[in-house]
Coordinates of C-alpha atoms and ligand atoms in Angstrom, one line a residue:
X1342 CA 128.5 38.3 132.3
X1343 CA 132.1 38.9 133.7
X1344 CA 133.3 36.1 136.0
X1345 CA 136.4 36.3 138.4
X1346 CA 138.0 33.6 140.6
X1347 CA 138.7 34.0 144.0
X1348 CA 142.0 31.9 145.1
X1349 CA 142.4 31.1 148.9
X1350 CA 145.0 30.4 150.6
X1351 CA 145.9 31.6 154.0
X1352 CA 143.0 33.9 154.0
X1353 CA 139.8 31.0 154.5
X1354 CA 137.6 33.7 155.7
X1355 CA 134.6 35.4 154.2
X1356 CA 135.0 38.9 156.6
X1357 CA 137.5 41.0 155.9
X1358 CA 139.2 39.7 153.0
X1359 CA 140.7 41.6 150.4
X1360 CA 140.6 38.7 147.7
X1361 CA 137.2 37.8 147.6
X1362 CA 135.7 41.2 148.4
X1363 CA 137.9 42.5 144.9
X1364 CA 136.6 39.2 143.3
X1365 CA 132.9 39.8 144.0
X1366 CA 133.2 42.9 141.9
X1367 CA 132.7 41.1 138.8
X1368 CA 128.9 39.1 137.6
X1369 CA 129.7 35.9 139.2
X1370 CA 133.1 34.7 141.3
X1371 CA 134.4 31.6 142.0
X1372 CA 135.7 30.7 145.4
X1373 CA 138.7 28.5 144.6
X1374 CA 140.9 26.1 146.9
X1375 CA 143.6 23.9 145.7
X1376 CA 145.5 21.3 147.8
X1377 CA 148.4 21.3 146.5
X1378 CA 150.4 18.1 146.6
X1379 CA 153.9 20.6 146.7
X1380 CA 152.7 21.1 150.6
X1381 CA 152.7 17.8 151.3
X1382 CA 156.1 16.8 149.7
X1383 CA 157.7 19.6 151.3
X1384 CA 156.8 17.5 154.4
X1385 CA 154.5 20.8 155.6
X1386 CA 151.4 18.2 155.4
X1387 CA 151.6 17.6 159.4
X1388 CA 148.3 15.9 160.2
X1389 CA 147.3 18.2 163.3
X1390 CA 147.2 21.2 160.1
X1391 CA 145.5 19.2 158.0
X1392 CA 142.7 18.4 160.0
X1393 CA 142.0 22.1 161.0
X1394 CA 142.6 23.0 157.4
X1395 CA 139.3 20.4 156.1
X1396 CA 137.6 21.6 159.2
X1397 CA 138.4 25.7 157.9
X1398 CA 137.4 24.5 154.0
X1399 CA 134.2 22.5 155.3
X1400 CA 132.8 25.9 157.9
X1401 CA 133.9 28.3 154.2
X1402 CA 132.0 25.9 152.0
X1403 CA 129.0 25.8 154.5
X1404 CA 129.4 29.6 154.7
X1405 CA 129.5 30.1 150.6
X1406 CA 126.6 28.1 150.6
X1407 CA 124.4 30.6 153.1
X1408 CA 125.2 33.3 150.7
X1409 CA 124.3 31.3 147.4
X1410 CA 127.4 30.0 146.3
X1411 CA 129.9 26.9 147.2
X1412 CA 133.4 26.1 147.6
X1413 CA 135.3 24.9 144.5
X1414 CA 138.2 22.6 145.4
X1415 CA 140.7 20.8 143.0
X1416 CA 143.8 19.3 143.3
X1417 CA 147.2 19.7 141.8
X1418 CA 149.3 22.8 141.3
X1419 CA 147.1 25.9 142.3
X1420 CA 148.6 28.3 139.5
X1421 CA 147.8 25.3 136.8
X1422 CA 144.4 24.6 138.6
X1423 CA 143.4 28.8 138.5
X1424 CA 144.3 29.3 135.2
X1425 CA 142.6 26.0 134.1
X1426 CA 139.2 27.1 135.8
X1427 CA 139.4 30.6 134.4
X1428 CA 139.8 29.0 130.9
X1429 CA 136.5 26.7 131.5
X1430 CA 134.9 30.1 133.0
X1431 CA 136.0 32.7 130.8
X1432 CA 137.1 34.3 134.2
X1433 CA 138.9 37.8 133.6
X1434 CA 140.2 37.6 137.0
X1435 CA 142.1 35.5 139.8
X1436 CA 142.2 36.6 142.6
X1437 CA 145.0 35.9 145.5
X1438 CA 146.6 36.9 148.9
X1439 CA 150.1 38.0 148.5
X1440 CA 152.1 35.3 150.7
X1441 CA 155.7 35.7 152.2
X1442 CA 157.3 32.6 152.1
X1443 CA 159.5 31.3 149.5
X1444 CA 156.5 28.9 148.8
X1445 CA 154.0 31.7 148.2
X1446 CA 157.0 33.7 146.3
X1447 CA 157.1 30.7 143.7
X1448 CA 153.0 30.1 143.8
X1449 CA 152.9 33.7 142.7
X1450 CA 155.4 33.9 140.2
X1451 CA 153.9 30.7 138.5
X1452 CA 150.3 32.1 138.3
X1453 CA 152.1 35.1 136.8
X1454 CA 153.4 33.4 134.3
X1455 CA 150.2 31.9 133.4
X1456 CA 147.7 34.3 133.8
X1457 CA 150.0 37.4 132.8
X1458 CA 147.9 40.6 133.8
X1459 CA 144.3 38.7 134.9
X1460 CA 146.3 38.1 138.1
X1461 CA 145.6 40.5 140.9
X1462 CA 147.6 40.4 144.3
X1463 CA 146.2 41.7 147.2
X1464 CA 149.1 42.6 149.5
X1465 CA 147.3 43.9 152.4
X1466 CA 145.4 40.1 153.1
X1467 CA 147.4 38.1 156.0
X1468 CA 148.9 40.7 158.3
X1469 CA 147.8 44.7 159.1
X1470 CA 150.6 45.8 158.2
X1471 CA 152.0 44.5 154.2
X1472 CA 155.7 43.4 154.7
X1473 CA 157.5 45.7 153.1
X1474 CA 155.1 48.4 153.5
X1475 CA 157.3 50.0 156.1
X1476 CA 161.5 50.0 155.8
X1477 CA 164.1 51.6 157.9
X1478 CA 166.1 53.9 155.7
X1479 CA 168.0 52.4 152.4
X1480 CA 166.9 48.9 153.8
X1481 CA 164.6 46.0 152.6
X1482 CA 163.1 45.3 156.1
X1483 CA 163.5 45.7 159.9
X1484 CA 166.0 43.5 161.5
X1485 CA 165.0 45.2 165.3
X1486 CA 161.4 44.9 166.7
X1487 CA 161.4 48.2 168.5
X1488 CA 161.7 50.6 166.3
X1489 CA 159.4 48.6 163.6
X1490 CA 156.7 48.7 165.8
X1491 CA 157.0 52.1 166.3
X1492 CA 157.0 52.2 162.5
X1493 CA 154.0 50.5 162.3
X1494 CA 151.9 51.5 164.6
X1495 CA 152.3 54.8 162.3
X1496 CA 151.6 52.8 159.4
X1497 CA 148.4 53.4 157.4
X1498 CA 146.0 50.9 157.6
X1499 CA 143.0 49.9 154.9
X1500 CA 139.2 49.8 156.1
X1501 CA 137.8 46.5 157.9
X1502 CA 135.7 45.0 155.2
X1503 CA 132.3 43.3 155.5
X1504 CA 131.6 39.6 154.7
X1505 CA 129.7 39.5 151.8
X1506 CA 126.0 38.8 152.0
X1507 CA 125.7 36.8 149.0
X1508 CA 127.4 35.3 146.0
X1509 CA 126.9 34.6 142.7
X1510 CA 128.6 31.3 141.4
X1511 CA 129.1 30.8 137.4
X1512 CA 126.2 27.6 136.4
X1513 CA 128.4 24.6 135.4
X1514 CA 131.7 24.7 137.8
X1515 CA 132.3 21.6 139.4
X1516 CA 134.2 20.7 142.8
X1517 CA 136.4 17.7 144.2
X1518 CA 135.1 16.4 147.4
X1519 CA 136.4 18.9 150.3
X1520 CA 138.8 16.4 152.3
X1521 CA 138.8 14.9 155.6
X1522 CA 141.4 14.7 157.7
X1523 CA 142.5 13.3 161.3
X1524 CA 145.0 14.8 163.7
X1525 CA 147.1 13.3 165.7
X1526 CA 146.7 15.4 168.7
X1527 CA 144.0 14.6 170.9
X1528 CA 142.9 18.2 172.4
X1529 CA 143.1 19.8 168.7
X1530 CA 141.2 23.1 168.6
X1531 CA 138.2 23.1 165.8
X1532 CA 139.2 25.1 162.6
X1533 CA 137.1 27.3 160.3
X1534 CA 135.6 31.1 160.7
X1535 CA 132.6 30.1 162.4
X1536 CA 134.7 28.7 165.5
X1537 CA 137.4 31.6 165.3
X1538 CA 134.8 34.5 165.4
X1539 CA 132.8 32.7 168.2
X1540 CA 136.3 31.8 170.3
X1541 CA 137.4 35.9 169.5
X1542 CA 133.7 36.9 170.8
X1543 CA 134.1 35.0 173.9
X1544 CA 137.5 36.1 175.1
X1545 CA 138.2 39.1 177.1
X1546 CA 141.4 41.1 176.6
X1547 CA 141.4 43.0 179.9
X1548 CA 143.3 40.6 181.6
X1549 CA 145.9 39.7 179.0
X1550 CA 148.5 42.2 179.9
X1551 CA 148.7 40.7 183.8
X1552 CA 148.3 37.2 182.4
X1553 CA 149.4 36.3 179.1
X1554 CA 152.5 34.9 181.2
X1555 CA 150.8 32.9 183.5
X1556 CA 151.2 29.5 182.2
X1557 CA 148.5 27.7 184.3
X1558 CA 146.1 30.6 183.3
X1559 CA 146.1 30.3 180.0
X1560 CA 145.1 33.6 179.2
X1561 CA 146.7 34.3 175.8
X1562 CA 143.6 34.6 173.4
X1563 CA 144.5 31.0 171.4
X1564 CA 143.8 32.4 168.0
X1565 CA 147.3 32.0 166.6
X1566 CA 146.1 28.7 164.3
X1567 CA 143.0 30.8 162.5
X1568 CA 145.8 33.6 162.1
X1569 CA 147.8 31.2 160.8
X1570 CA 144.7 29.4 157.7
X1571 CA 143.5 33.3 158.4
X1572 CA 139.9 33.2 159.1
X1573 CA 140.5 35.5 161.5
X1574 CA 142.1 39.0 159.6
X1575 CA 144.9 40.1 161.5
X1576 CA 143.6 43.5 160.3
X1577 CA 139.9 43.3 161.9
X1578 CA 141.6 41.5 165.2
X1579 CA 143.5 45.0 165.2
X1580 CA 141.1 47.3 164.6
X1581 CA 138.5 45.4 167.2
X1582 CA 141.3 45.4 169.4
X1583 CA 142.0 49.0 169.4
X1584 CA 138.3 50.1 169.5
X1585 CA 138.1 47.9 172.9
X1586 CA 140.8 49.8 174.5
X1587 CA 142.6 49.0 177.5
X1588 CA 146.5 48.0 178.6
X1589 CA 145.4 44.2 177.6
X1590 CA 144.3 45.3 174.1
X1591 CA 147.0 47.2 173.5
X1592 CA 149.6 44.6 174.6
X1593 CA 147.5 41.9 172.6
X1594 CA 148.3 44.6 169.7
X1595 CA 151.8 44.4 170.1
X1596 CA 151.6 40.6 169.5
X1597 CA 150.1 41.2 166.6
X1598 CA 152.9 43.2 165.4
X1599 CA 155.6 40.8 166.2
X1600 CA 153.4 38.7 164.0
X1601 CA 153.5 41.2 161.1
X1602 CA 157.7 41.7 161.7
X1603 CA 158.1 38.2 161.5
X1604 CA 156.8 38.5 158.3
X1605 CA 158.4 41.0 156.7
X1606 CA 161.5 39.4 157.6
X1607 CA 161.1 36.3 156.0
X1608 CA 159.4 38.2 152.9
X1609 CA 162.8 39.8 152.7
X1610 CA 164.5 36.7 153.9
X1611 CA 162.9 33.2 152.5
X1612 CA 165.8 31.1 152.9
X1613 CA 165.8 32.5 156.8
X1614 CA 163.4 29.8 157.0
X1615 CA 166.2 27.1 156.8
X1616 CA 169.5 29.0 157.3
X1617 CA 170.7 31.5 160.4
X1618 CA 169.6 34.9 160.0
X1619 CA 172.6 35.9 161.5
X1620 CA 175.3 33.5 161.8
X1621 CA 177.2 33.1 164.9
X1622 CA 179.6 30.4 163.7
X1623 CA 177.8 27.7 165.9
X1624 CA 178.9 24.2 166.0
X1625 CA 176.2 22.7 167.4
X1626 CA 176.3 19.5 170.0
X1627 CA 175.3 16.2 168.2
X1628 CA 172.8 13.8 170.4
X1629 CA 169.7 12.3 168.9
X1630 CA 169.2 10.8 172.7
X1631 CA 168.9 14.4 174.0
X1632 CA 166.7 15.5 171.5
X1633 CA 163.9 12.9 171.2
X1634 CA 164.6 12.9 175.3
X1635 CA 163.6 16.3 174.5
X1636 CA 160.4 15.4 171.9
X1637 CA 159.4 13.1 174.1
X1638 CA 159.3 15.9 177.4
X1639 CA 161.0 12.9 179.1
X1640 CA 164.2 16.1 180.1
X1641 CA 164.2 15.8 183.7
X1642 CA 162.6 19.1 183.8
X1643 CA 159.2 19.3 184.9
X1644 CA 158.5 22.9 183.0
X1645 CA 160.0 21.7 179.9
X1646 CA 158.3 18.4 179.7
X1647 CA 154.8 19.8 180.7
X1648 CA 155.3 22.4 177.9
X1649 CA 156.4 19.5 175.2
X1650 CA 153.5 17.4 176.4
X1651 CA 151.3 19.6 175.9
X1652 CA 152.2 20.6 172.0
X1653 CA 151.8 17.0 171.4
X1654 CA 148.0 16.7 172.9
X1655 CA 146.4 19.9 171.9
X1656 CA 148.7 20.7 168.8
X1657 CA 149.7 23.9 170.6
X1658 CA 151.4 25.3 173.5
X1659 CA 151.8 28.5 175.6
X1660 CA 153.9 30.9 174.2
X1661 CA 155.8 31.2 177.3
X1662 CA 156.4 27.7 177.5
X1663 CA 157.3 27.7 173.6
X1664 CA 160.2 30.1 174.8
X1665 CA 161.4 28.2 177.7
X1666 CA 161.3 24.7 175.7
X1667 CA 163.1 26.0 172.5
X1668 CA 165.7 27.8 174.7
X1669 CA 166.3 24.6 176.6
X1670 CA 167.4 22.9 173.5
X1671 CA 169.2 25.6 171.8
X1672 CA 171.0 27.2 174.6
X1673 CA 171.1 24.6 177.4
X1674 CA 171.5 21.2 175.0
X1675 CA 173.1 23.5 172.4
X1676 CA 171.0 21.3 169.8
X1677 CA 170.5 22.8 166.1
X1678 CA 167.3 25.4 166.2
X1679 CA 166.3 23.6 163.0
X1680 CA 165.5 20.1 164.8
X1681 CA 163.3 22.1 167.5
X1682 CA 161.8 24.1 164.6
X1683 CA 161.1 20.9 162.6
X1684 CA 159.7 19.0 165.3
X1685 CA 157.4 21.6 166.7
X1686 CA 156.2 22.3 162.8
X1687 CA 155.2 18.5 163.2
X1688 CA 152.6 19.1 165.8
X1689 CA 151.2 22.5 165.7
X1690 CA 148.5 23.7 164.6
X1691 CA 149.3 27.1 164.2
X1692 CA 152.8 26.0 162.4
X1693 CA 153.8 28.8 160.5
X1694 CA 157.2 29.1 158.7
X1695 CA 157.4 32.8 159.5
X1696 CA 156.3 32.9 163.1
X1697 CA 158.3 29.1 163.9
X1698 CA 161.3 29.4 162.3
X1699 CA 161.8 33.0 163.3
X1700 CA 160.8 33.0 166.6
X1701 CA 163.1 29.6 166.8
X1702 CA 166.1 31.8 165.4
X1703 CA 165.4 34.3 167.7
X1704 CA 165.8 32.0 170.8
X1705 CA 169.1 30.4 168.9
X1706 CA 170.4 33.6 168.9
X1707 CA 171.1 33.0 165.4
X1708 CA 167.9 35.1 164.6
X1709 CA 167.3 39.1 165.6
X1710 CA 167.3 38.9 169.3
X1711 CA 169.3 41.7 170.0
X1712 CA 170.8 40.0 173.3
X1713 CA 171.5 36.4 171.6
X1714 CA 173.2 35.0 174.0
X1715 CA 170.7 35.0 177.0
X1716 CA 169.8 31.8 178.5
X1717 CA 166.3 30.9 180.0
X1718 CA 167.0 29.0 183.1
X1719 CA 163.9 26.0 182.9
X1720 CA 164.3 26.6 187.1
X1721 CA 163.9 30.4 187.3
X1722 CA 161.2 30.0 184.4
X1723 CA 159.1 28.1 186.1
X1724 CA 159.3 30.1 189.8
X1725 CA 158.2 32.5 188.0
X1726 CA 155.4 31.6 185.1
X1727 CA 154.1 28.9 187.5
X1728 CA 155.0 29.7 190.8
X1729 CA 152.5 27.0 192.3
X1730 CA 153.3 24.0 190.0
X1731 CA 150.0 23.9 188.4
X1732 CA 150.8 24.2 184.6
X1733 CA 153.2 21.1 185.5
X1734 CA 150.5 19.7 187.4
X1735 CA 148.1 19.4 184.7
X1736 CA 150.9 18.0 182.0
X1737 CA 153.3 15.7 183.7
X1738 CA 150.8 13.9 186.0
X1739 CA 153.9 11.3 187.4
X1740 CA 154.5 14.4 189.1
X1741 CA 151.0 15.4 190.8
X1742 CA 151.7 14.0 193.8
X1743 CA 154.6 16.8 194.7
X1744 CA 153.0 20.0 196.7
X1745 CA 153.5 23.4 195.7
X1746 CA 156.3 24.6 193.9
X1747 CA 158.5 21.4 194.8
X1748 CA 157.3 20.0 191.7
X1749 CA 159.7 22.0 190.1
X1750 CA 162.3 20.0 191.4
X1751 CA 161.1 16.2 191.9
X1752 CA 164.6 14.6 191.8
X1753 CA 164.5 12.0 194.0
X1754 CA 160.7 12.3 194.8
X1755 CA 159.2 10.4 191.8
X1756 CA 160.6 7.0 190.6
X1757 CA 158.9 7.3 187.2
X1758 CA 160.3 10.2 186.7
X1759 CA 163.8 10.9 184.7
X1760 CA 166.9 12.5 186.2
X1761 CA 167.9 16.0 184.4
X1762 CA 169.6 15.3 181.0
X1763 CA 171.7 18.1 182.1
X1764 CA 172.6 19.1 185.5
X1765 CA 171.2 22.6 186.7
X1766 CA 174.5 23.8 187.2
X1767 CA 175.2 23.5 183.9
X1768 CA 172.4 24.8 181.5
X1769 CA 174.2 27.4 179.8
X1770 CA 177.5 26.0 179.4
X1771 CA 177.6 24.4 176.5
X1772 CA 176.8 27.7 175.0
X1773 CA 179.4 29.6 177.3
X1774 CA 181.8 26.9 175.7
X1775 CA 180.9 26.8 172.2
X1776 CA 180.5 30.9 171.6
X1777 CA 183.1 31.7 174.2
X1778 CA 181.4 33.9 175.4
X1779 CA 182.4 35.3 179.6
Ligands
FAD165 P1 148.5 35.6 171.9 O1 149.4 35.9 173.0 O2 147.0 35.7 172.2 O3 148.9 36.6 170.7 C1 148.0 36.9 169.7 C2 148.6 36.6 168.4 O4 149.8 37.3 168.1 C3 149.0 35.1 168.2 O5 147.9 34.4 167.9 C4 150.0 35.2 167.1 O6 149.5 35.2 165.8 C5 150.7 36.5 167.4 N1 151.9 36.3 168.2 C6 152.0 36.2 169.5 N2 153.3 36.0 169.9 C7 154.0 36.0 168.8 C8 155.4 35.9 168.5 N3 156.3 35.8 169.4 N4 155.8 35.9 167.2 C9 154.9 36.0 166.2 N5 153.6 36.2 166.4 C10 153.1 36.2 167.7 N6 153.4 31.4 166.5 C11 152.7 30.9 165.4 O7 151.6 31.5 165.1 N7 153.1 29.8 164.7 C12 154.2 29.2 165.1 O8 154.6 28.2 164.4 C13 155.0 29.6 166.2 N8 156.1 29.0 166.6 C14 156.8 29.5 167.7 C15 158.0 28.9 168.0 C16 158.8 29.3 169.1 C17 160.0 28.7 169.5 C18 158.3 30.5 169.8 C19 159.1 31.0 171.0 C20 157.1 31.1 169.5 C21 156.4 30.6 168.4 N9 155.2 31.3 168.0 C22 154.5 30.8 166.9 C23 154.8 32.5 168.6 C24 153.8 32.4 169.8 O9 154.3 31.5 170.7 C25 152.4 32.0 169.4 O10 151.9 32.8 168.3 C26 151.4 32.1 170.5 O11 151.8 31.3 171.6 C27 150.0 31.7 170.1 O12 149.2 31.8 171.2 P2 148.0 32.8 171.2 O13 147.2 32.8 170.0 O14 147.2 32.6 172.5 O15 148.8 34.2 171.4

């Protein structure tokens, strides 16, 4: 009777996934989940993750349990904790998703160097494209989306893959409790792969190409957090996506490949998660008043606020408005990208340390924006993504009383409302100053 362990991480899905469809090969596998205390020391614990992660490890369990089997969760360091369980089982086998953090880097090197050749990585788990898979001539990644999507949208890409229909679980494994978590945001989204395929089912792509911009629409698909514990495949979203056809699809597509370059950047580049990608000698301003005026979405500008007020009740936020905010701090505050980057991996859900701190570079112009030193006016931002106040509307309600697009500008209008921390005449020019740039 062979045995082999199945190790989840970012891949909490039963459809589509590489691990456990390689670790069902064997008599009986074991579906394993470790919570690692590392996560919570590295201060990656925030509590909006945590409670979509129990609700992702309860909806697997549940799942496992439809097909025969169960969860198996432990505690402690998950290379200690796999090669313990494969001891107790006699497993041949573990099982994992390749990762692309420095985290995952070490995870894997540490099962390695306990379970020697048993281990087997599946690299082709959390994006459709592996990082790595495709590289611009003599180099290790691609700094520049453009031509990497054109890359990829070449690149070969592995068959969709079927959940399994049932599972056979060794007799005598035992389990810790699955955990239980609270968020602190109010309007947090429901976790697992039951939610995520019956949220993907219900949305429609046709209109995401006109709207995905639109902040008061809010017709971006919202599947970024069960991309980011993965019980969605990026690979299945992909291929459905494609079958469906259509300008939306496609541009939905391209998303997902900003997702994938993200990643193959910080594969190449783990300690782009902390330090500039590109350096650009910045001295950065210094006011903790500015930026908790800033956490708080107490700026003085109704577009930034609503967007900051609305990452702190739903644990998420409009990509759109995610640009505008983060440029606000970087480029018009000239605050360090790292205490926007920390603060939003505080309160999202869909926190992810290469699509945050990348996409947080990129807006520093520290990252691989190839124009790094444009500024987002918060004024012309929001004439444009929200021409009719409404996104404003629904997050800063001080401000409901204001008709039209005069929201955008209540100065004077609404007692309880602040002043701009920095005067619209001004937004860039700390930058202009500091990078001497015109
Ligand atoms: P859709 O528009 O429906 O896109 C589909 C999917 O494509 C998303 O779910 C996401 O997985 C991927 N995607 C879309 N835009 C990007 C992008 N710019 N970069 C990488 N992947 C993308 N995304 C995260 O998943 N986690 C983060 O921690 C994160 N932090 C960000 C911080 C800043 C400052 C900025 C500007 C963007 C950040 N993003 C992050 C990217 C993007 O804002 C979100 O992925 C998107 O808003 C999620 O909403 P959605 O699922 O409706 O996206």
């Amino acid at each position: 009777m062979t045995v082999s362990i199945a190790l989840f991480t970012q891949d909490l899905r039963l459809h589509d996934n590489p691990v456990l469809h390689a670790a069902r090969t064997a008599d009986t596998t074991v579906p394993l989940f470790v919570l690692d205390p590392a996560v919570d020391k590295a201060g990656f614990a925030a509590p909006n993750r945590m409670a979509f992660l129990a609700d992702c490890l309860a909806d697997l369990d549940r799942e496992l349990r439809r097909r025969g089997s169960r969860l198996i969760l432990r505690h402690g360091d998950p290379a200690e904790q796999a090669a313990r369980l494969a001891a107790e089982t006699g497993a041949a086998e573990v099982h994992v998703a390749a990762g692309v953090s420095a985290f995952a880097h070490r995870r894997e090197a540490r099962l390695r160097e306990l379970l020697g050749d048993r281990l087997r990585v599946h690299d082709a788990s959390l994006t459709v494209v592996p990082a790595g898979a495709v590289t611009p001539a003599g180099k290790d990644h691609y700094a520049v989306f453009t031509p990497y999507h054109r890359a990829w949208q070449q690149a070969p890409r592995r068959a969709v893959l079927g959940a399994p229909r049932v599972l056979r679980l060794p007799d005598d494994v035992t389990s810790e409790p699955l955990p239980t978590a609270d968020g602190t945001s109010p309007g947090l989204a429901a976790g697992g792969e039951s939610a995520a395929r019956e949220h993907w089912k219900r949305w429609d792509p046709d209109a995401y190409a006109e709207l995905h911009d639109a902040l008061a629409a809010d017709g971006t698909s919202r599947l970024s957090p069960y991309l980011h514990f993965g019980c969605l495949s990026a690979n299945e979203l992909a291929d459905r996506a494609t079958a469906h056809g259509g300008a939306g699809a496609e541009a939905f597509v391209r998303q997902l490949a900003w997702r994938d370059f993200h990643h193959q950047v910080l594969a190449a580049r783990p300690e782009a998660a902390h330090r500039d990608y590109r350096s650009r000698e910045d001295r950065w301003h210094q006011d903790e008043a500015e930026a908790e005026a800033w956490r708080q979405g107490r700026t003085g500008y109704p577009i930034v606020d609503a967007g900051m007020r609305q990452l702190r009740h739903e644990g998420w936020m409009h990509n759109r408005a995610r640009l505008l905010t983060a440029s606000f701090l970087v480029k018009s505050l000239y605050l360090d990208w790292r205490i926007g980057a920390r603060h939003f991996l505080s309160l999202l859900v869909d926190g992810d340390v290469a699509n945050n701190q990348l996409n947080w570079q990129w807006t520093a112009g520290t990252g691989t924006d190839t124009r790094p030193n444009r500024v987002l006016n918060p004024l012309r931002q929001a004439d444009r993504y929200d021409p009719d106040g409404a996104y404003v509307r629904r997050w800063v309600p001080e401000l409901a009383h204001l008709p039209g697009a005069a929201i955008h500008r209540p100065w004077g209008h609404a007692p309880d409302y602040p002043d701009p921390i920095v005067a619209p005449e001004s937004l860039g020019a700390r930058l202009r100053h500091a990078r001497a740039l015109d």
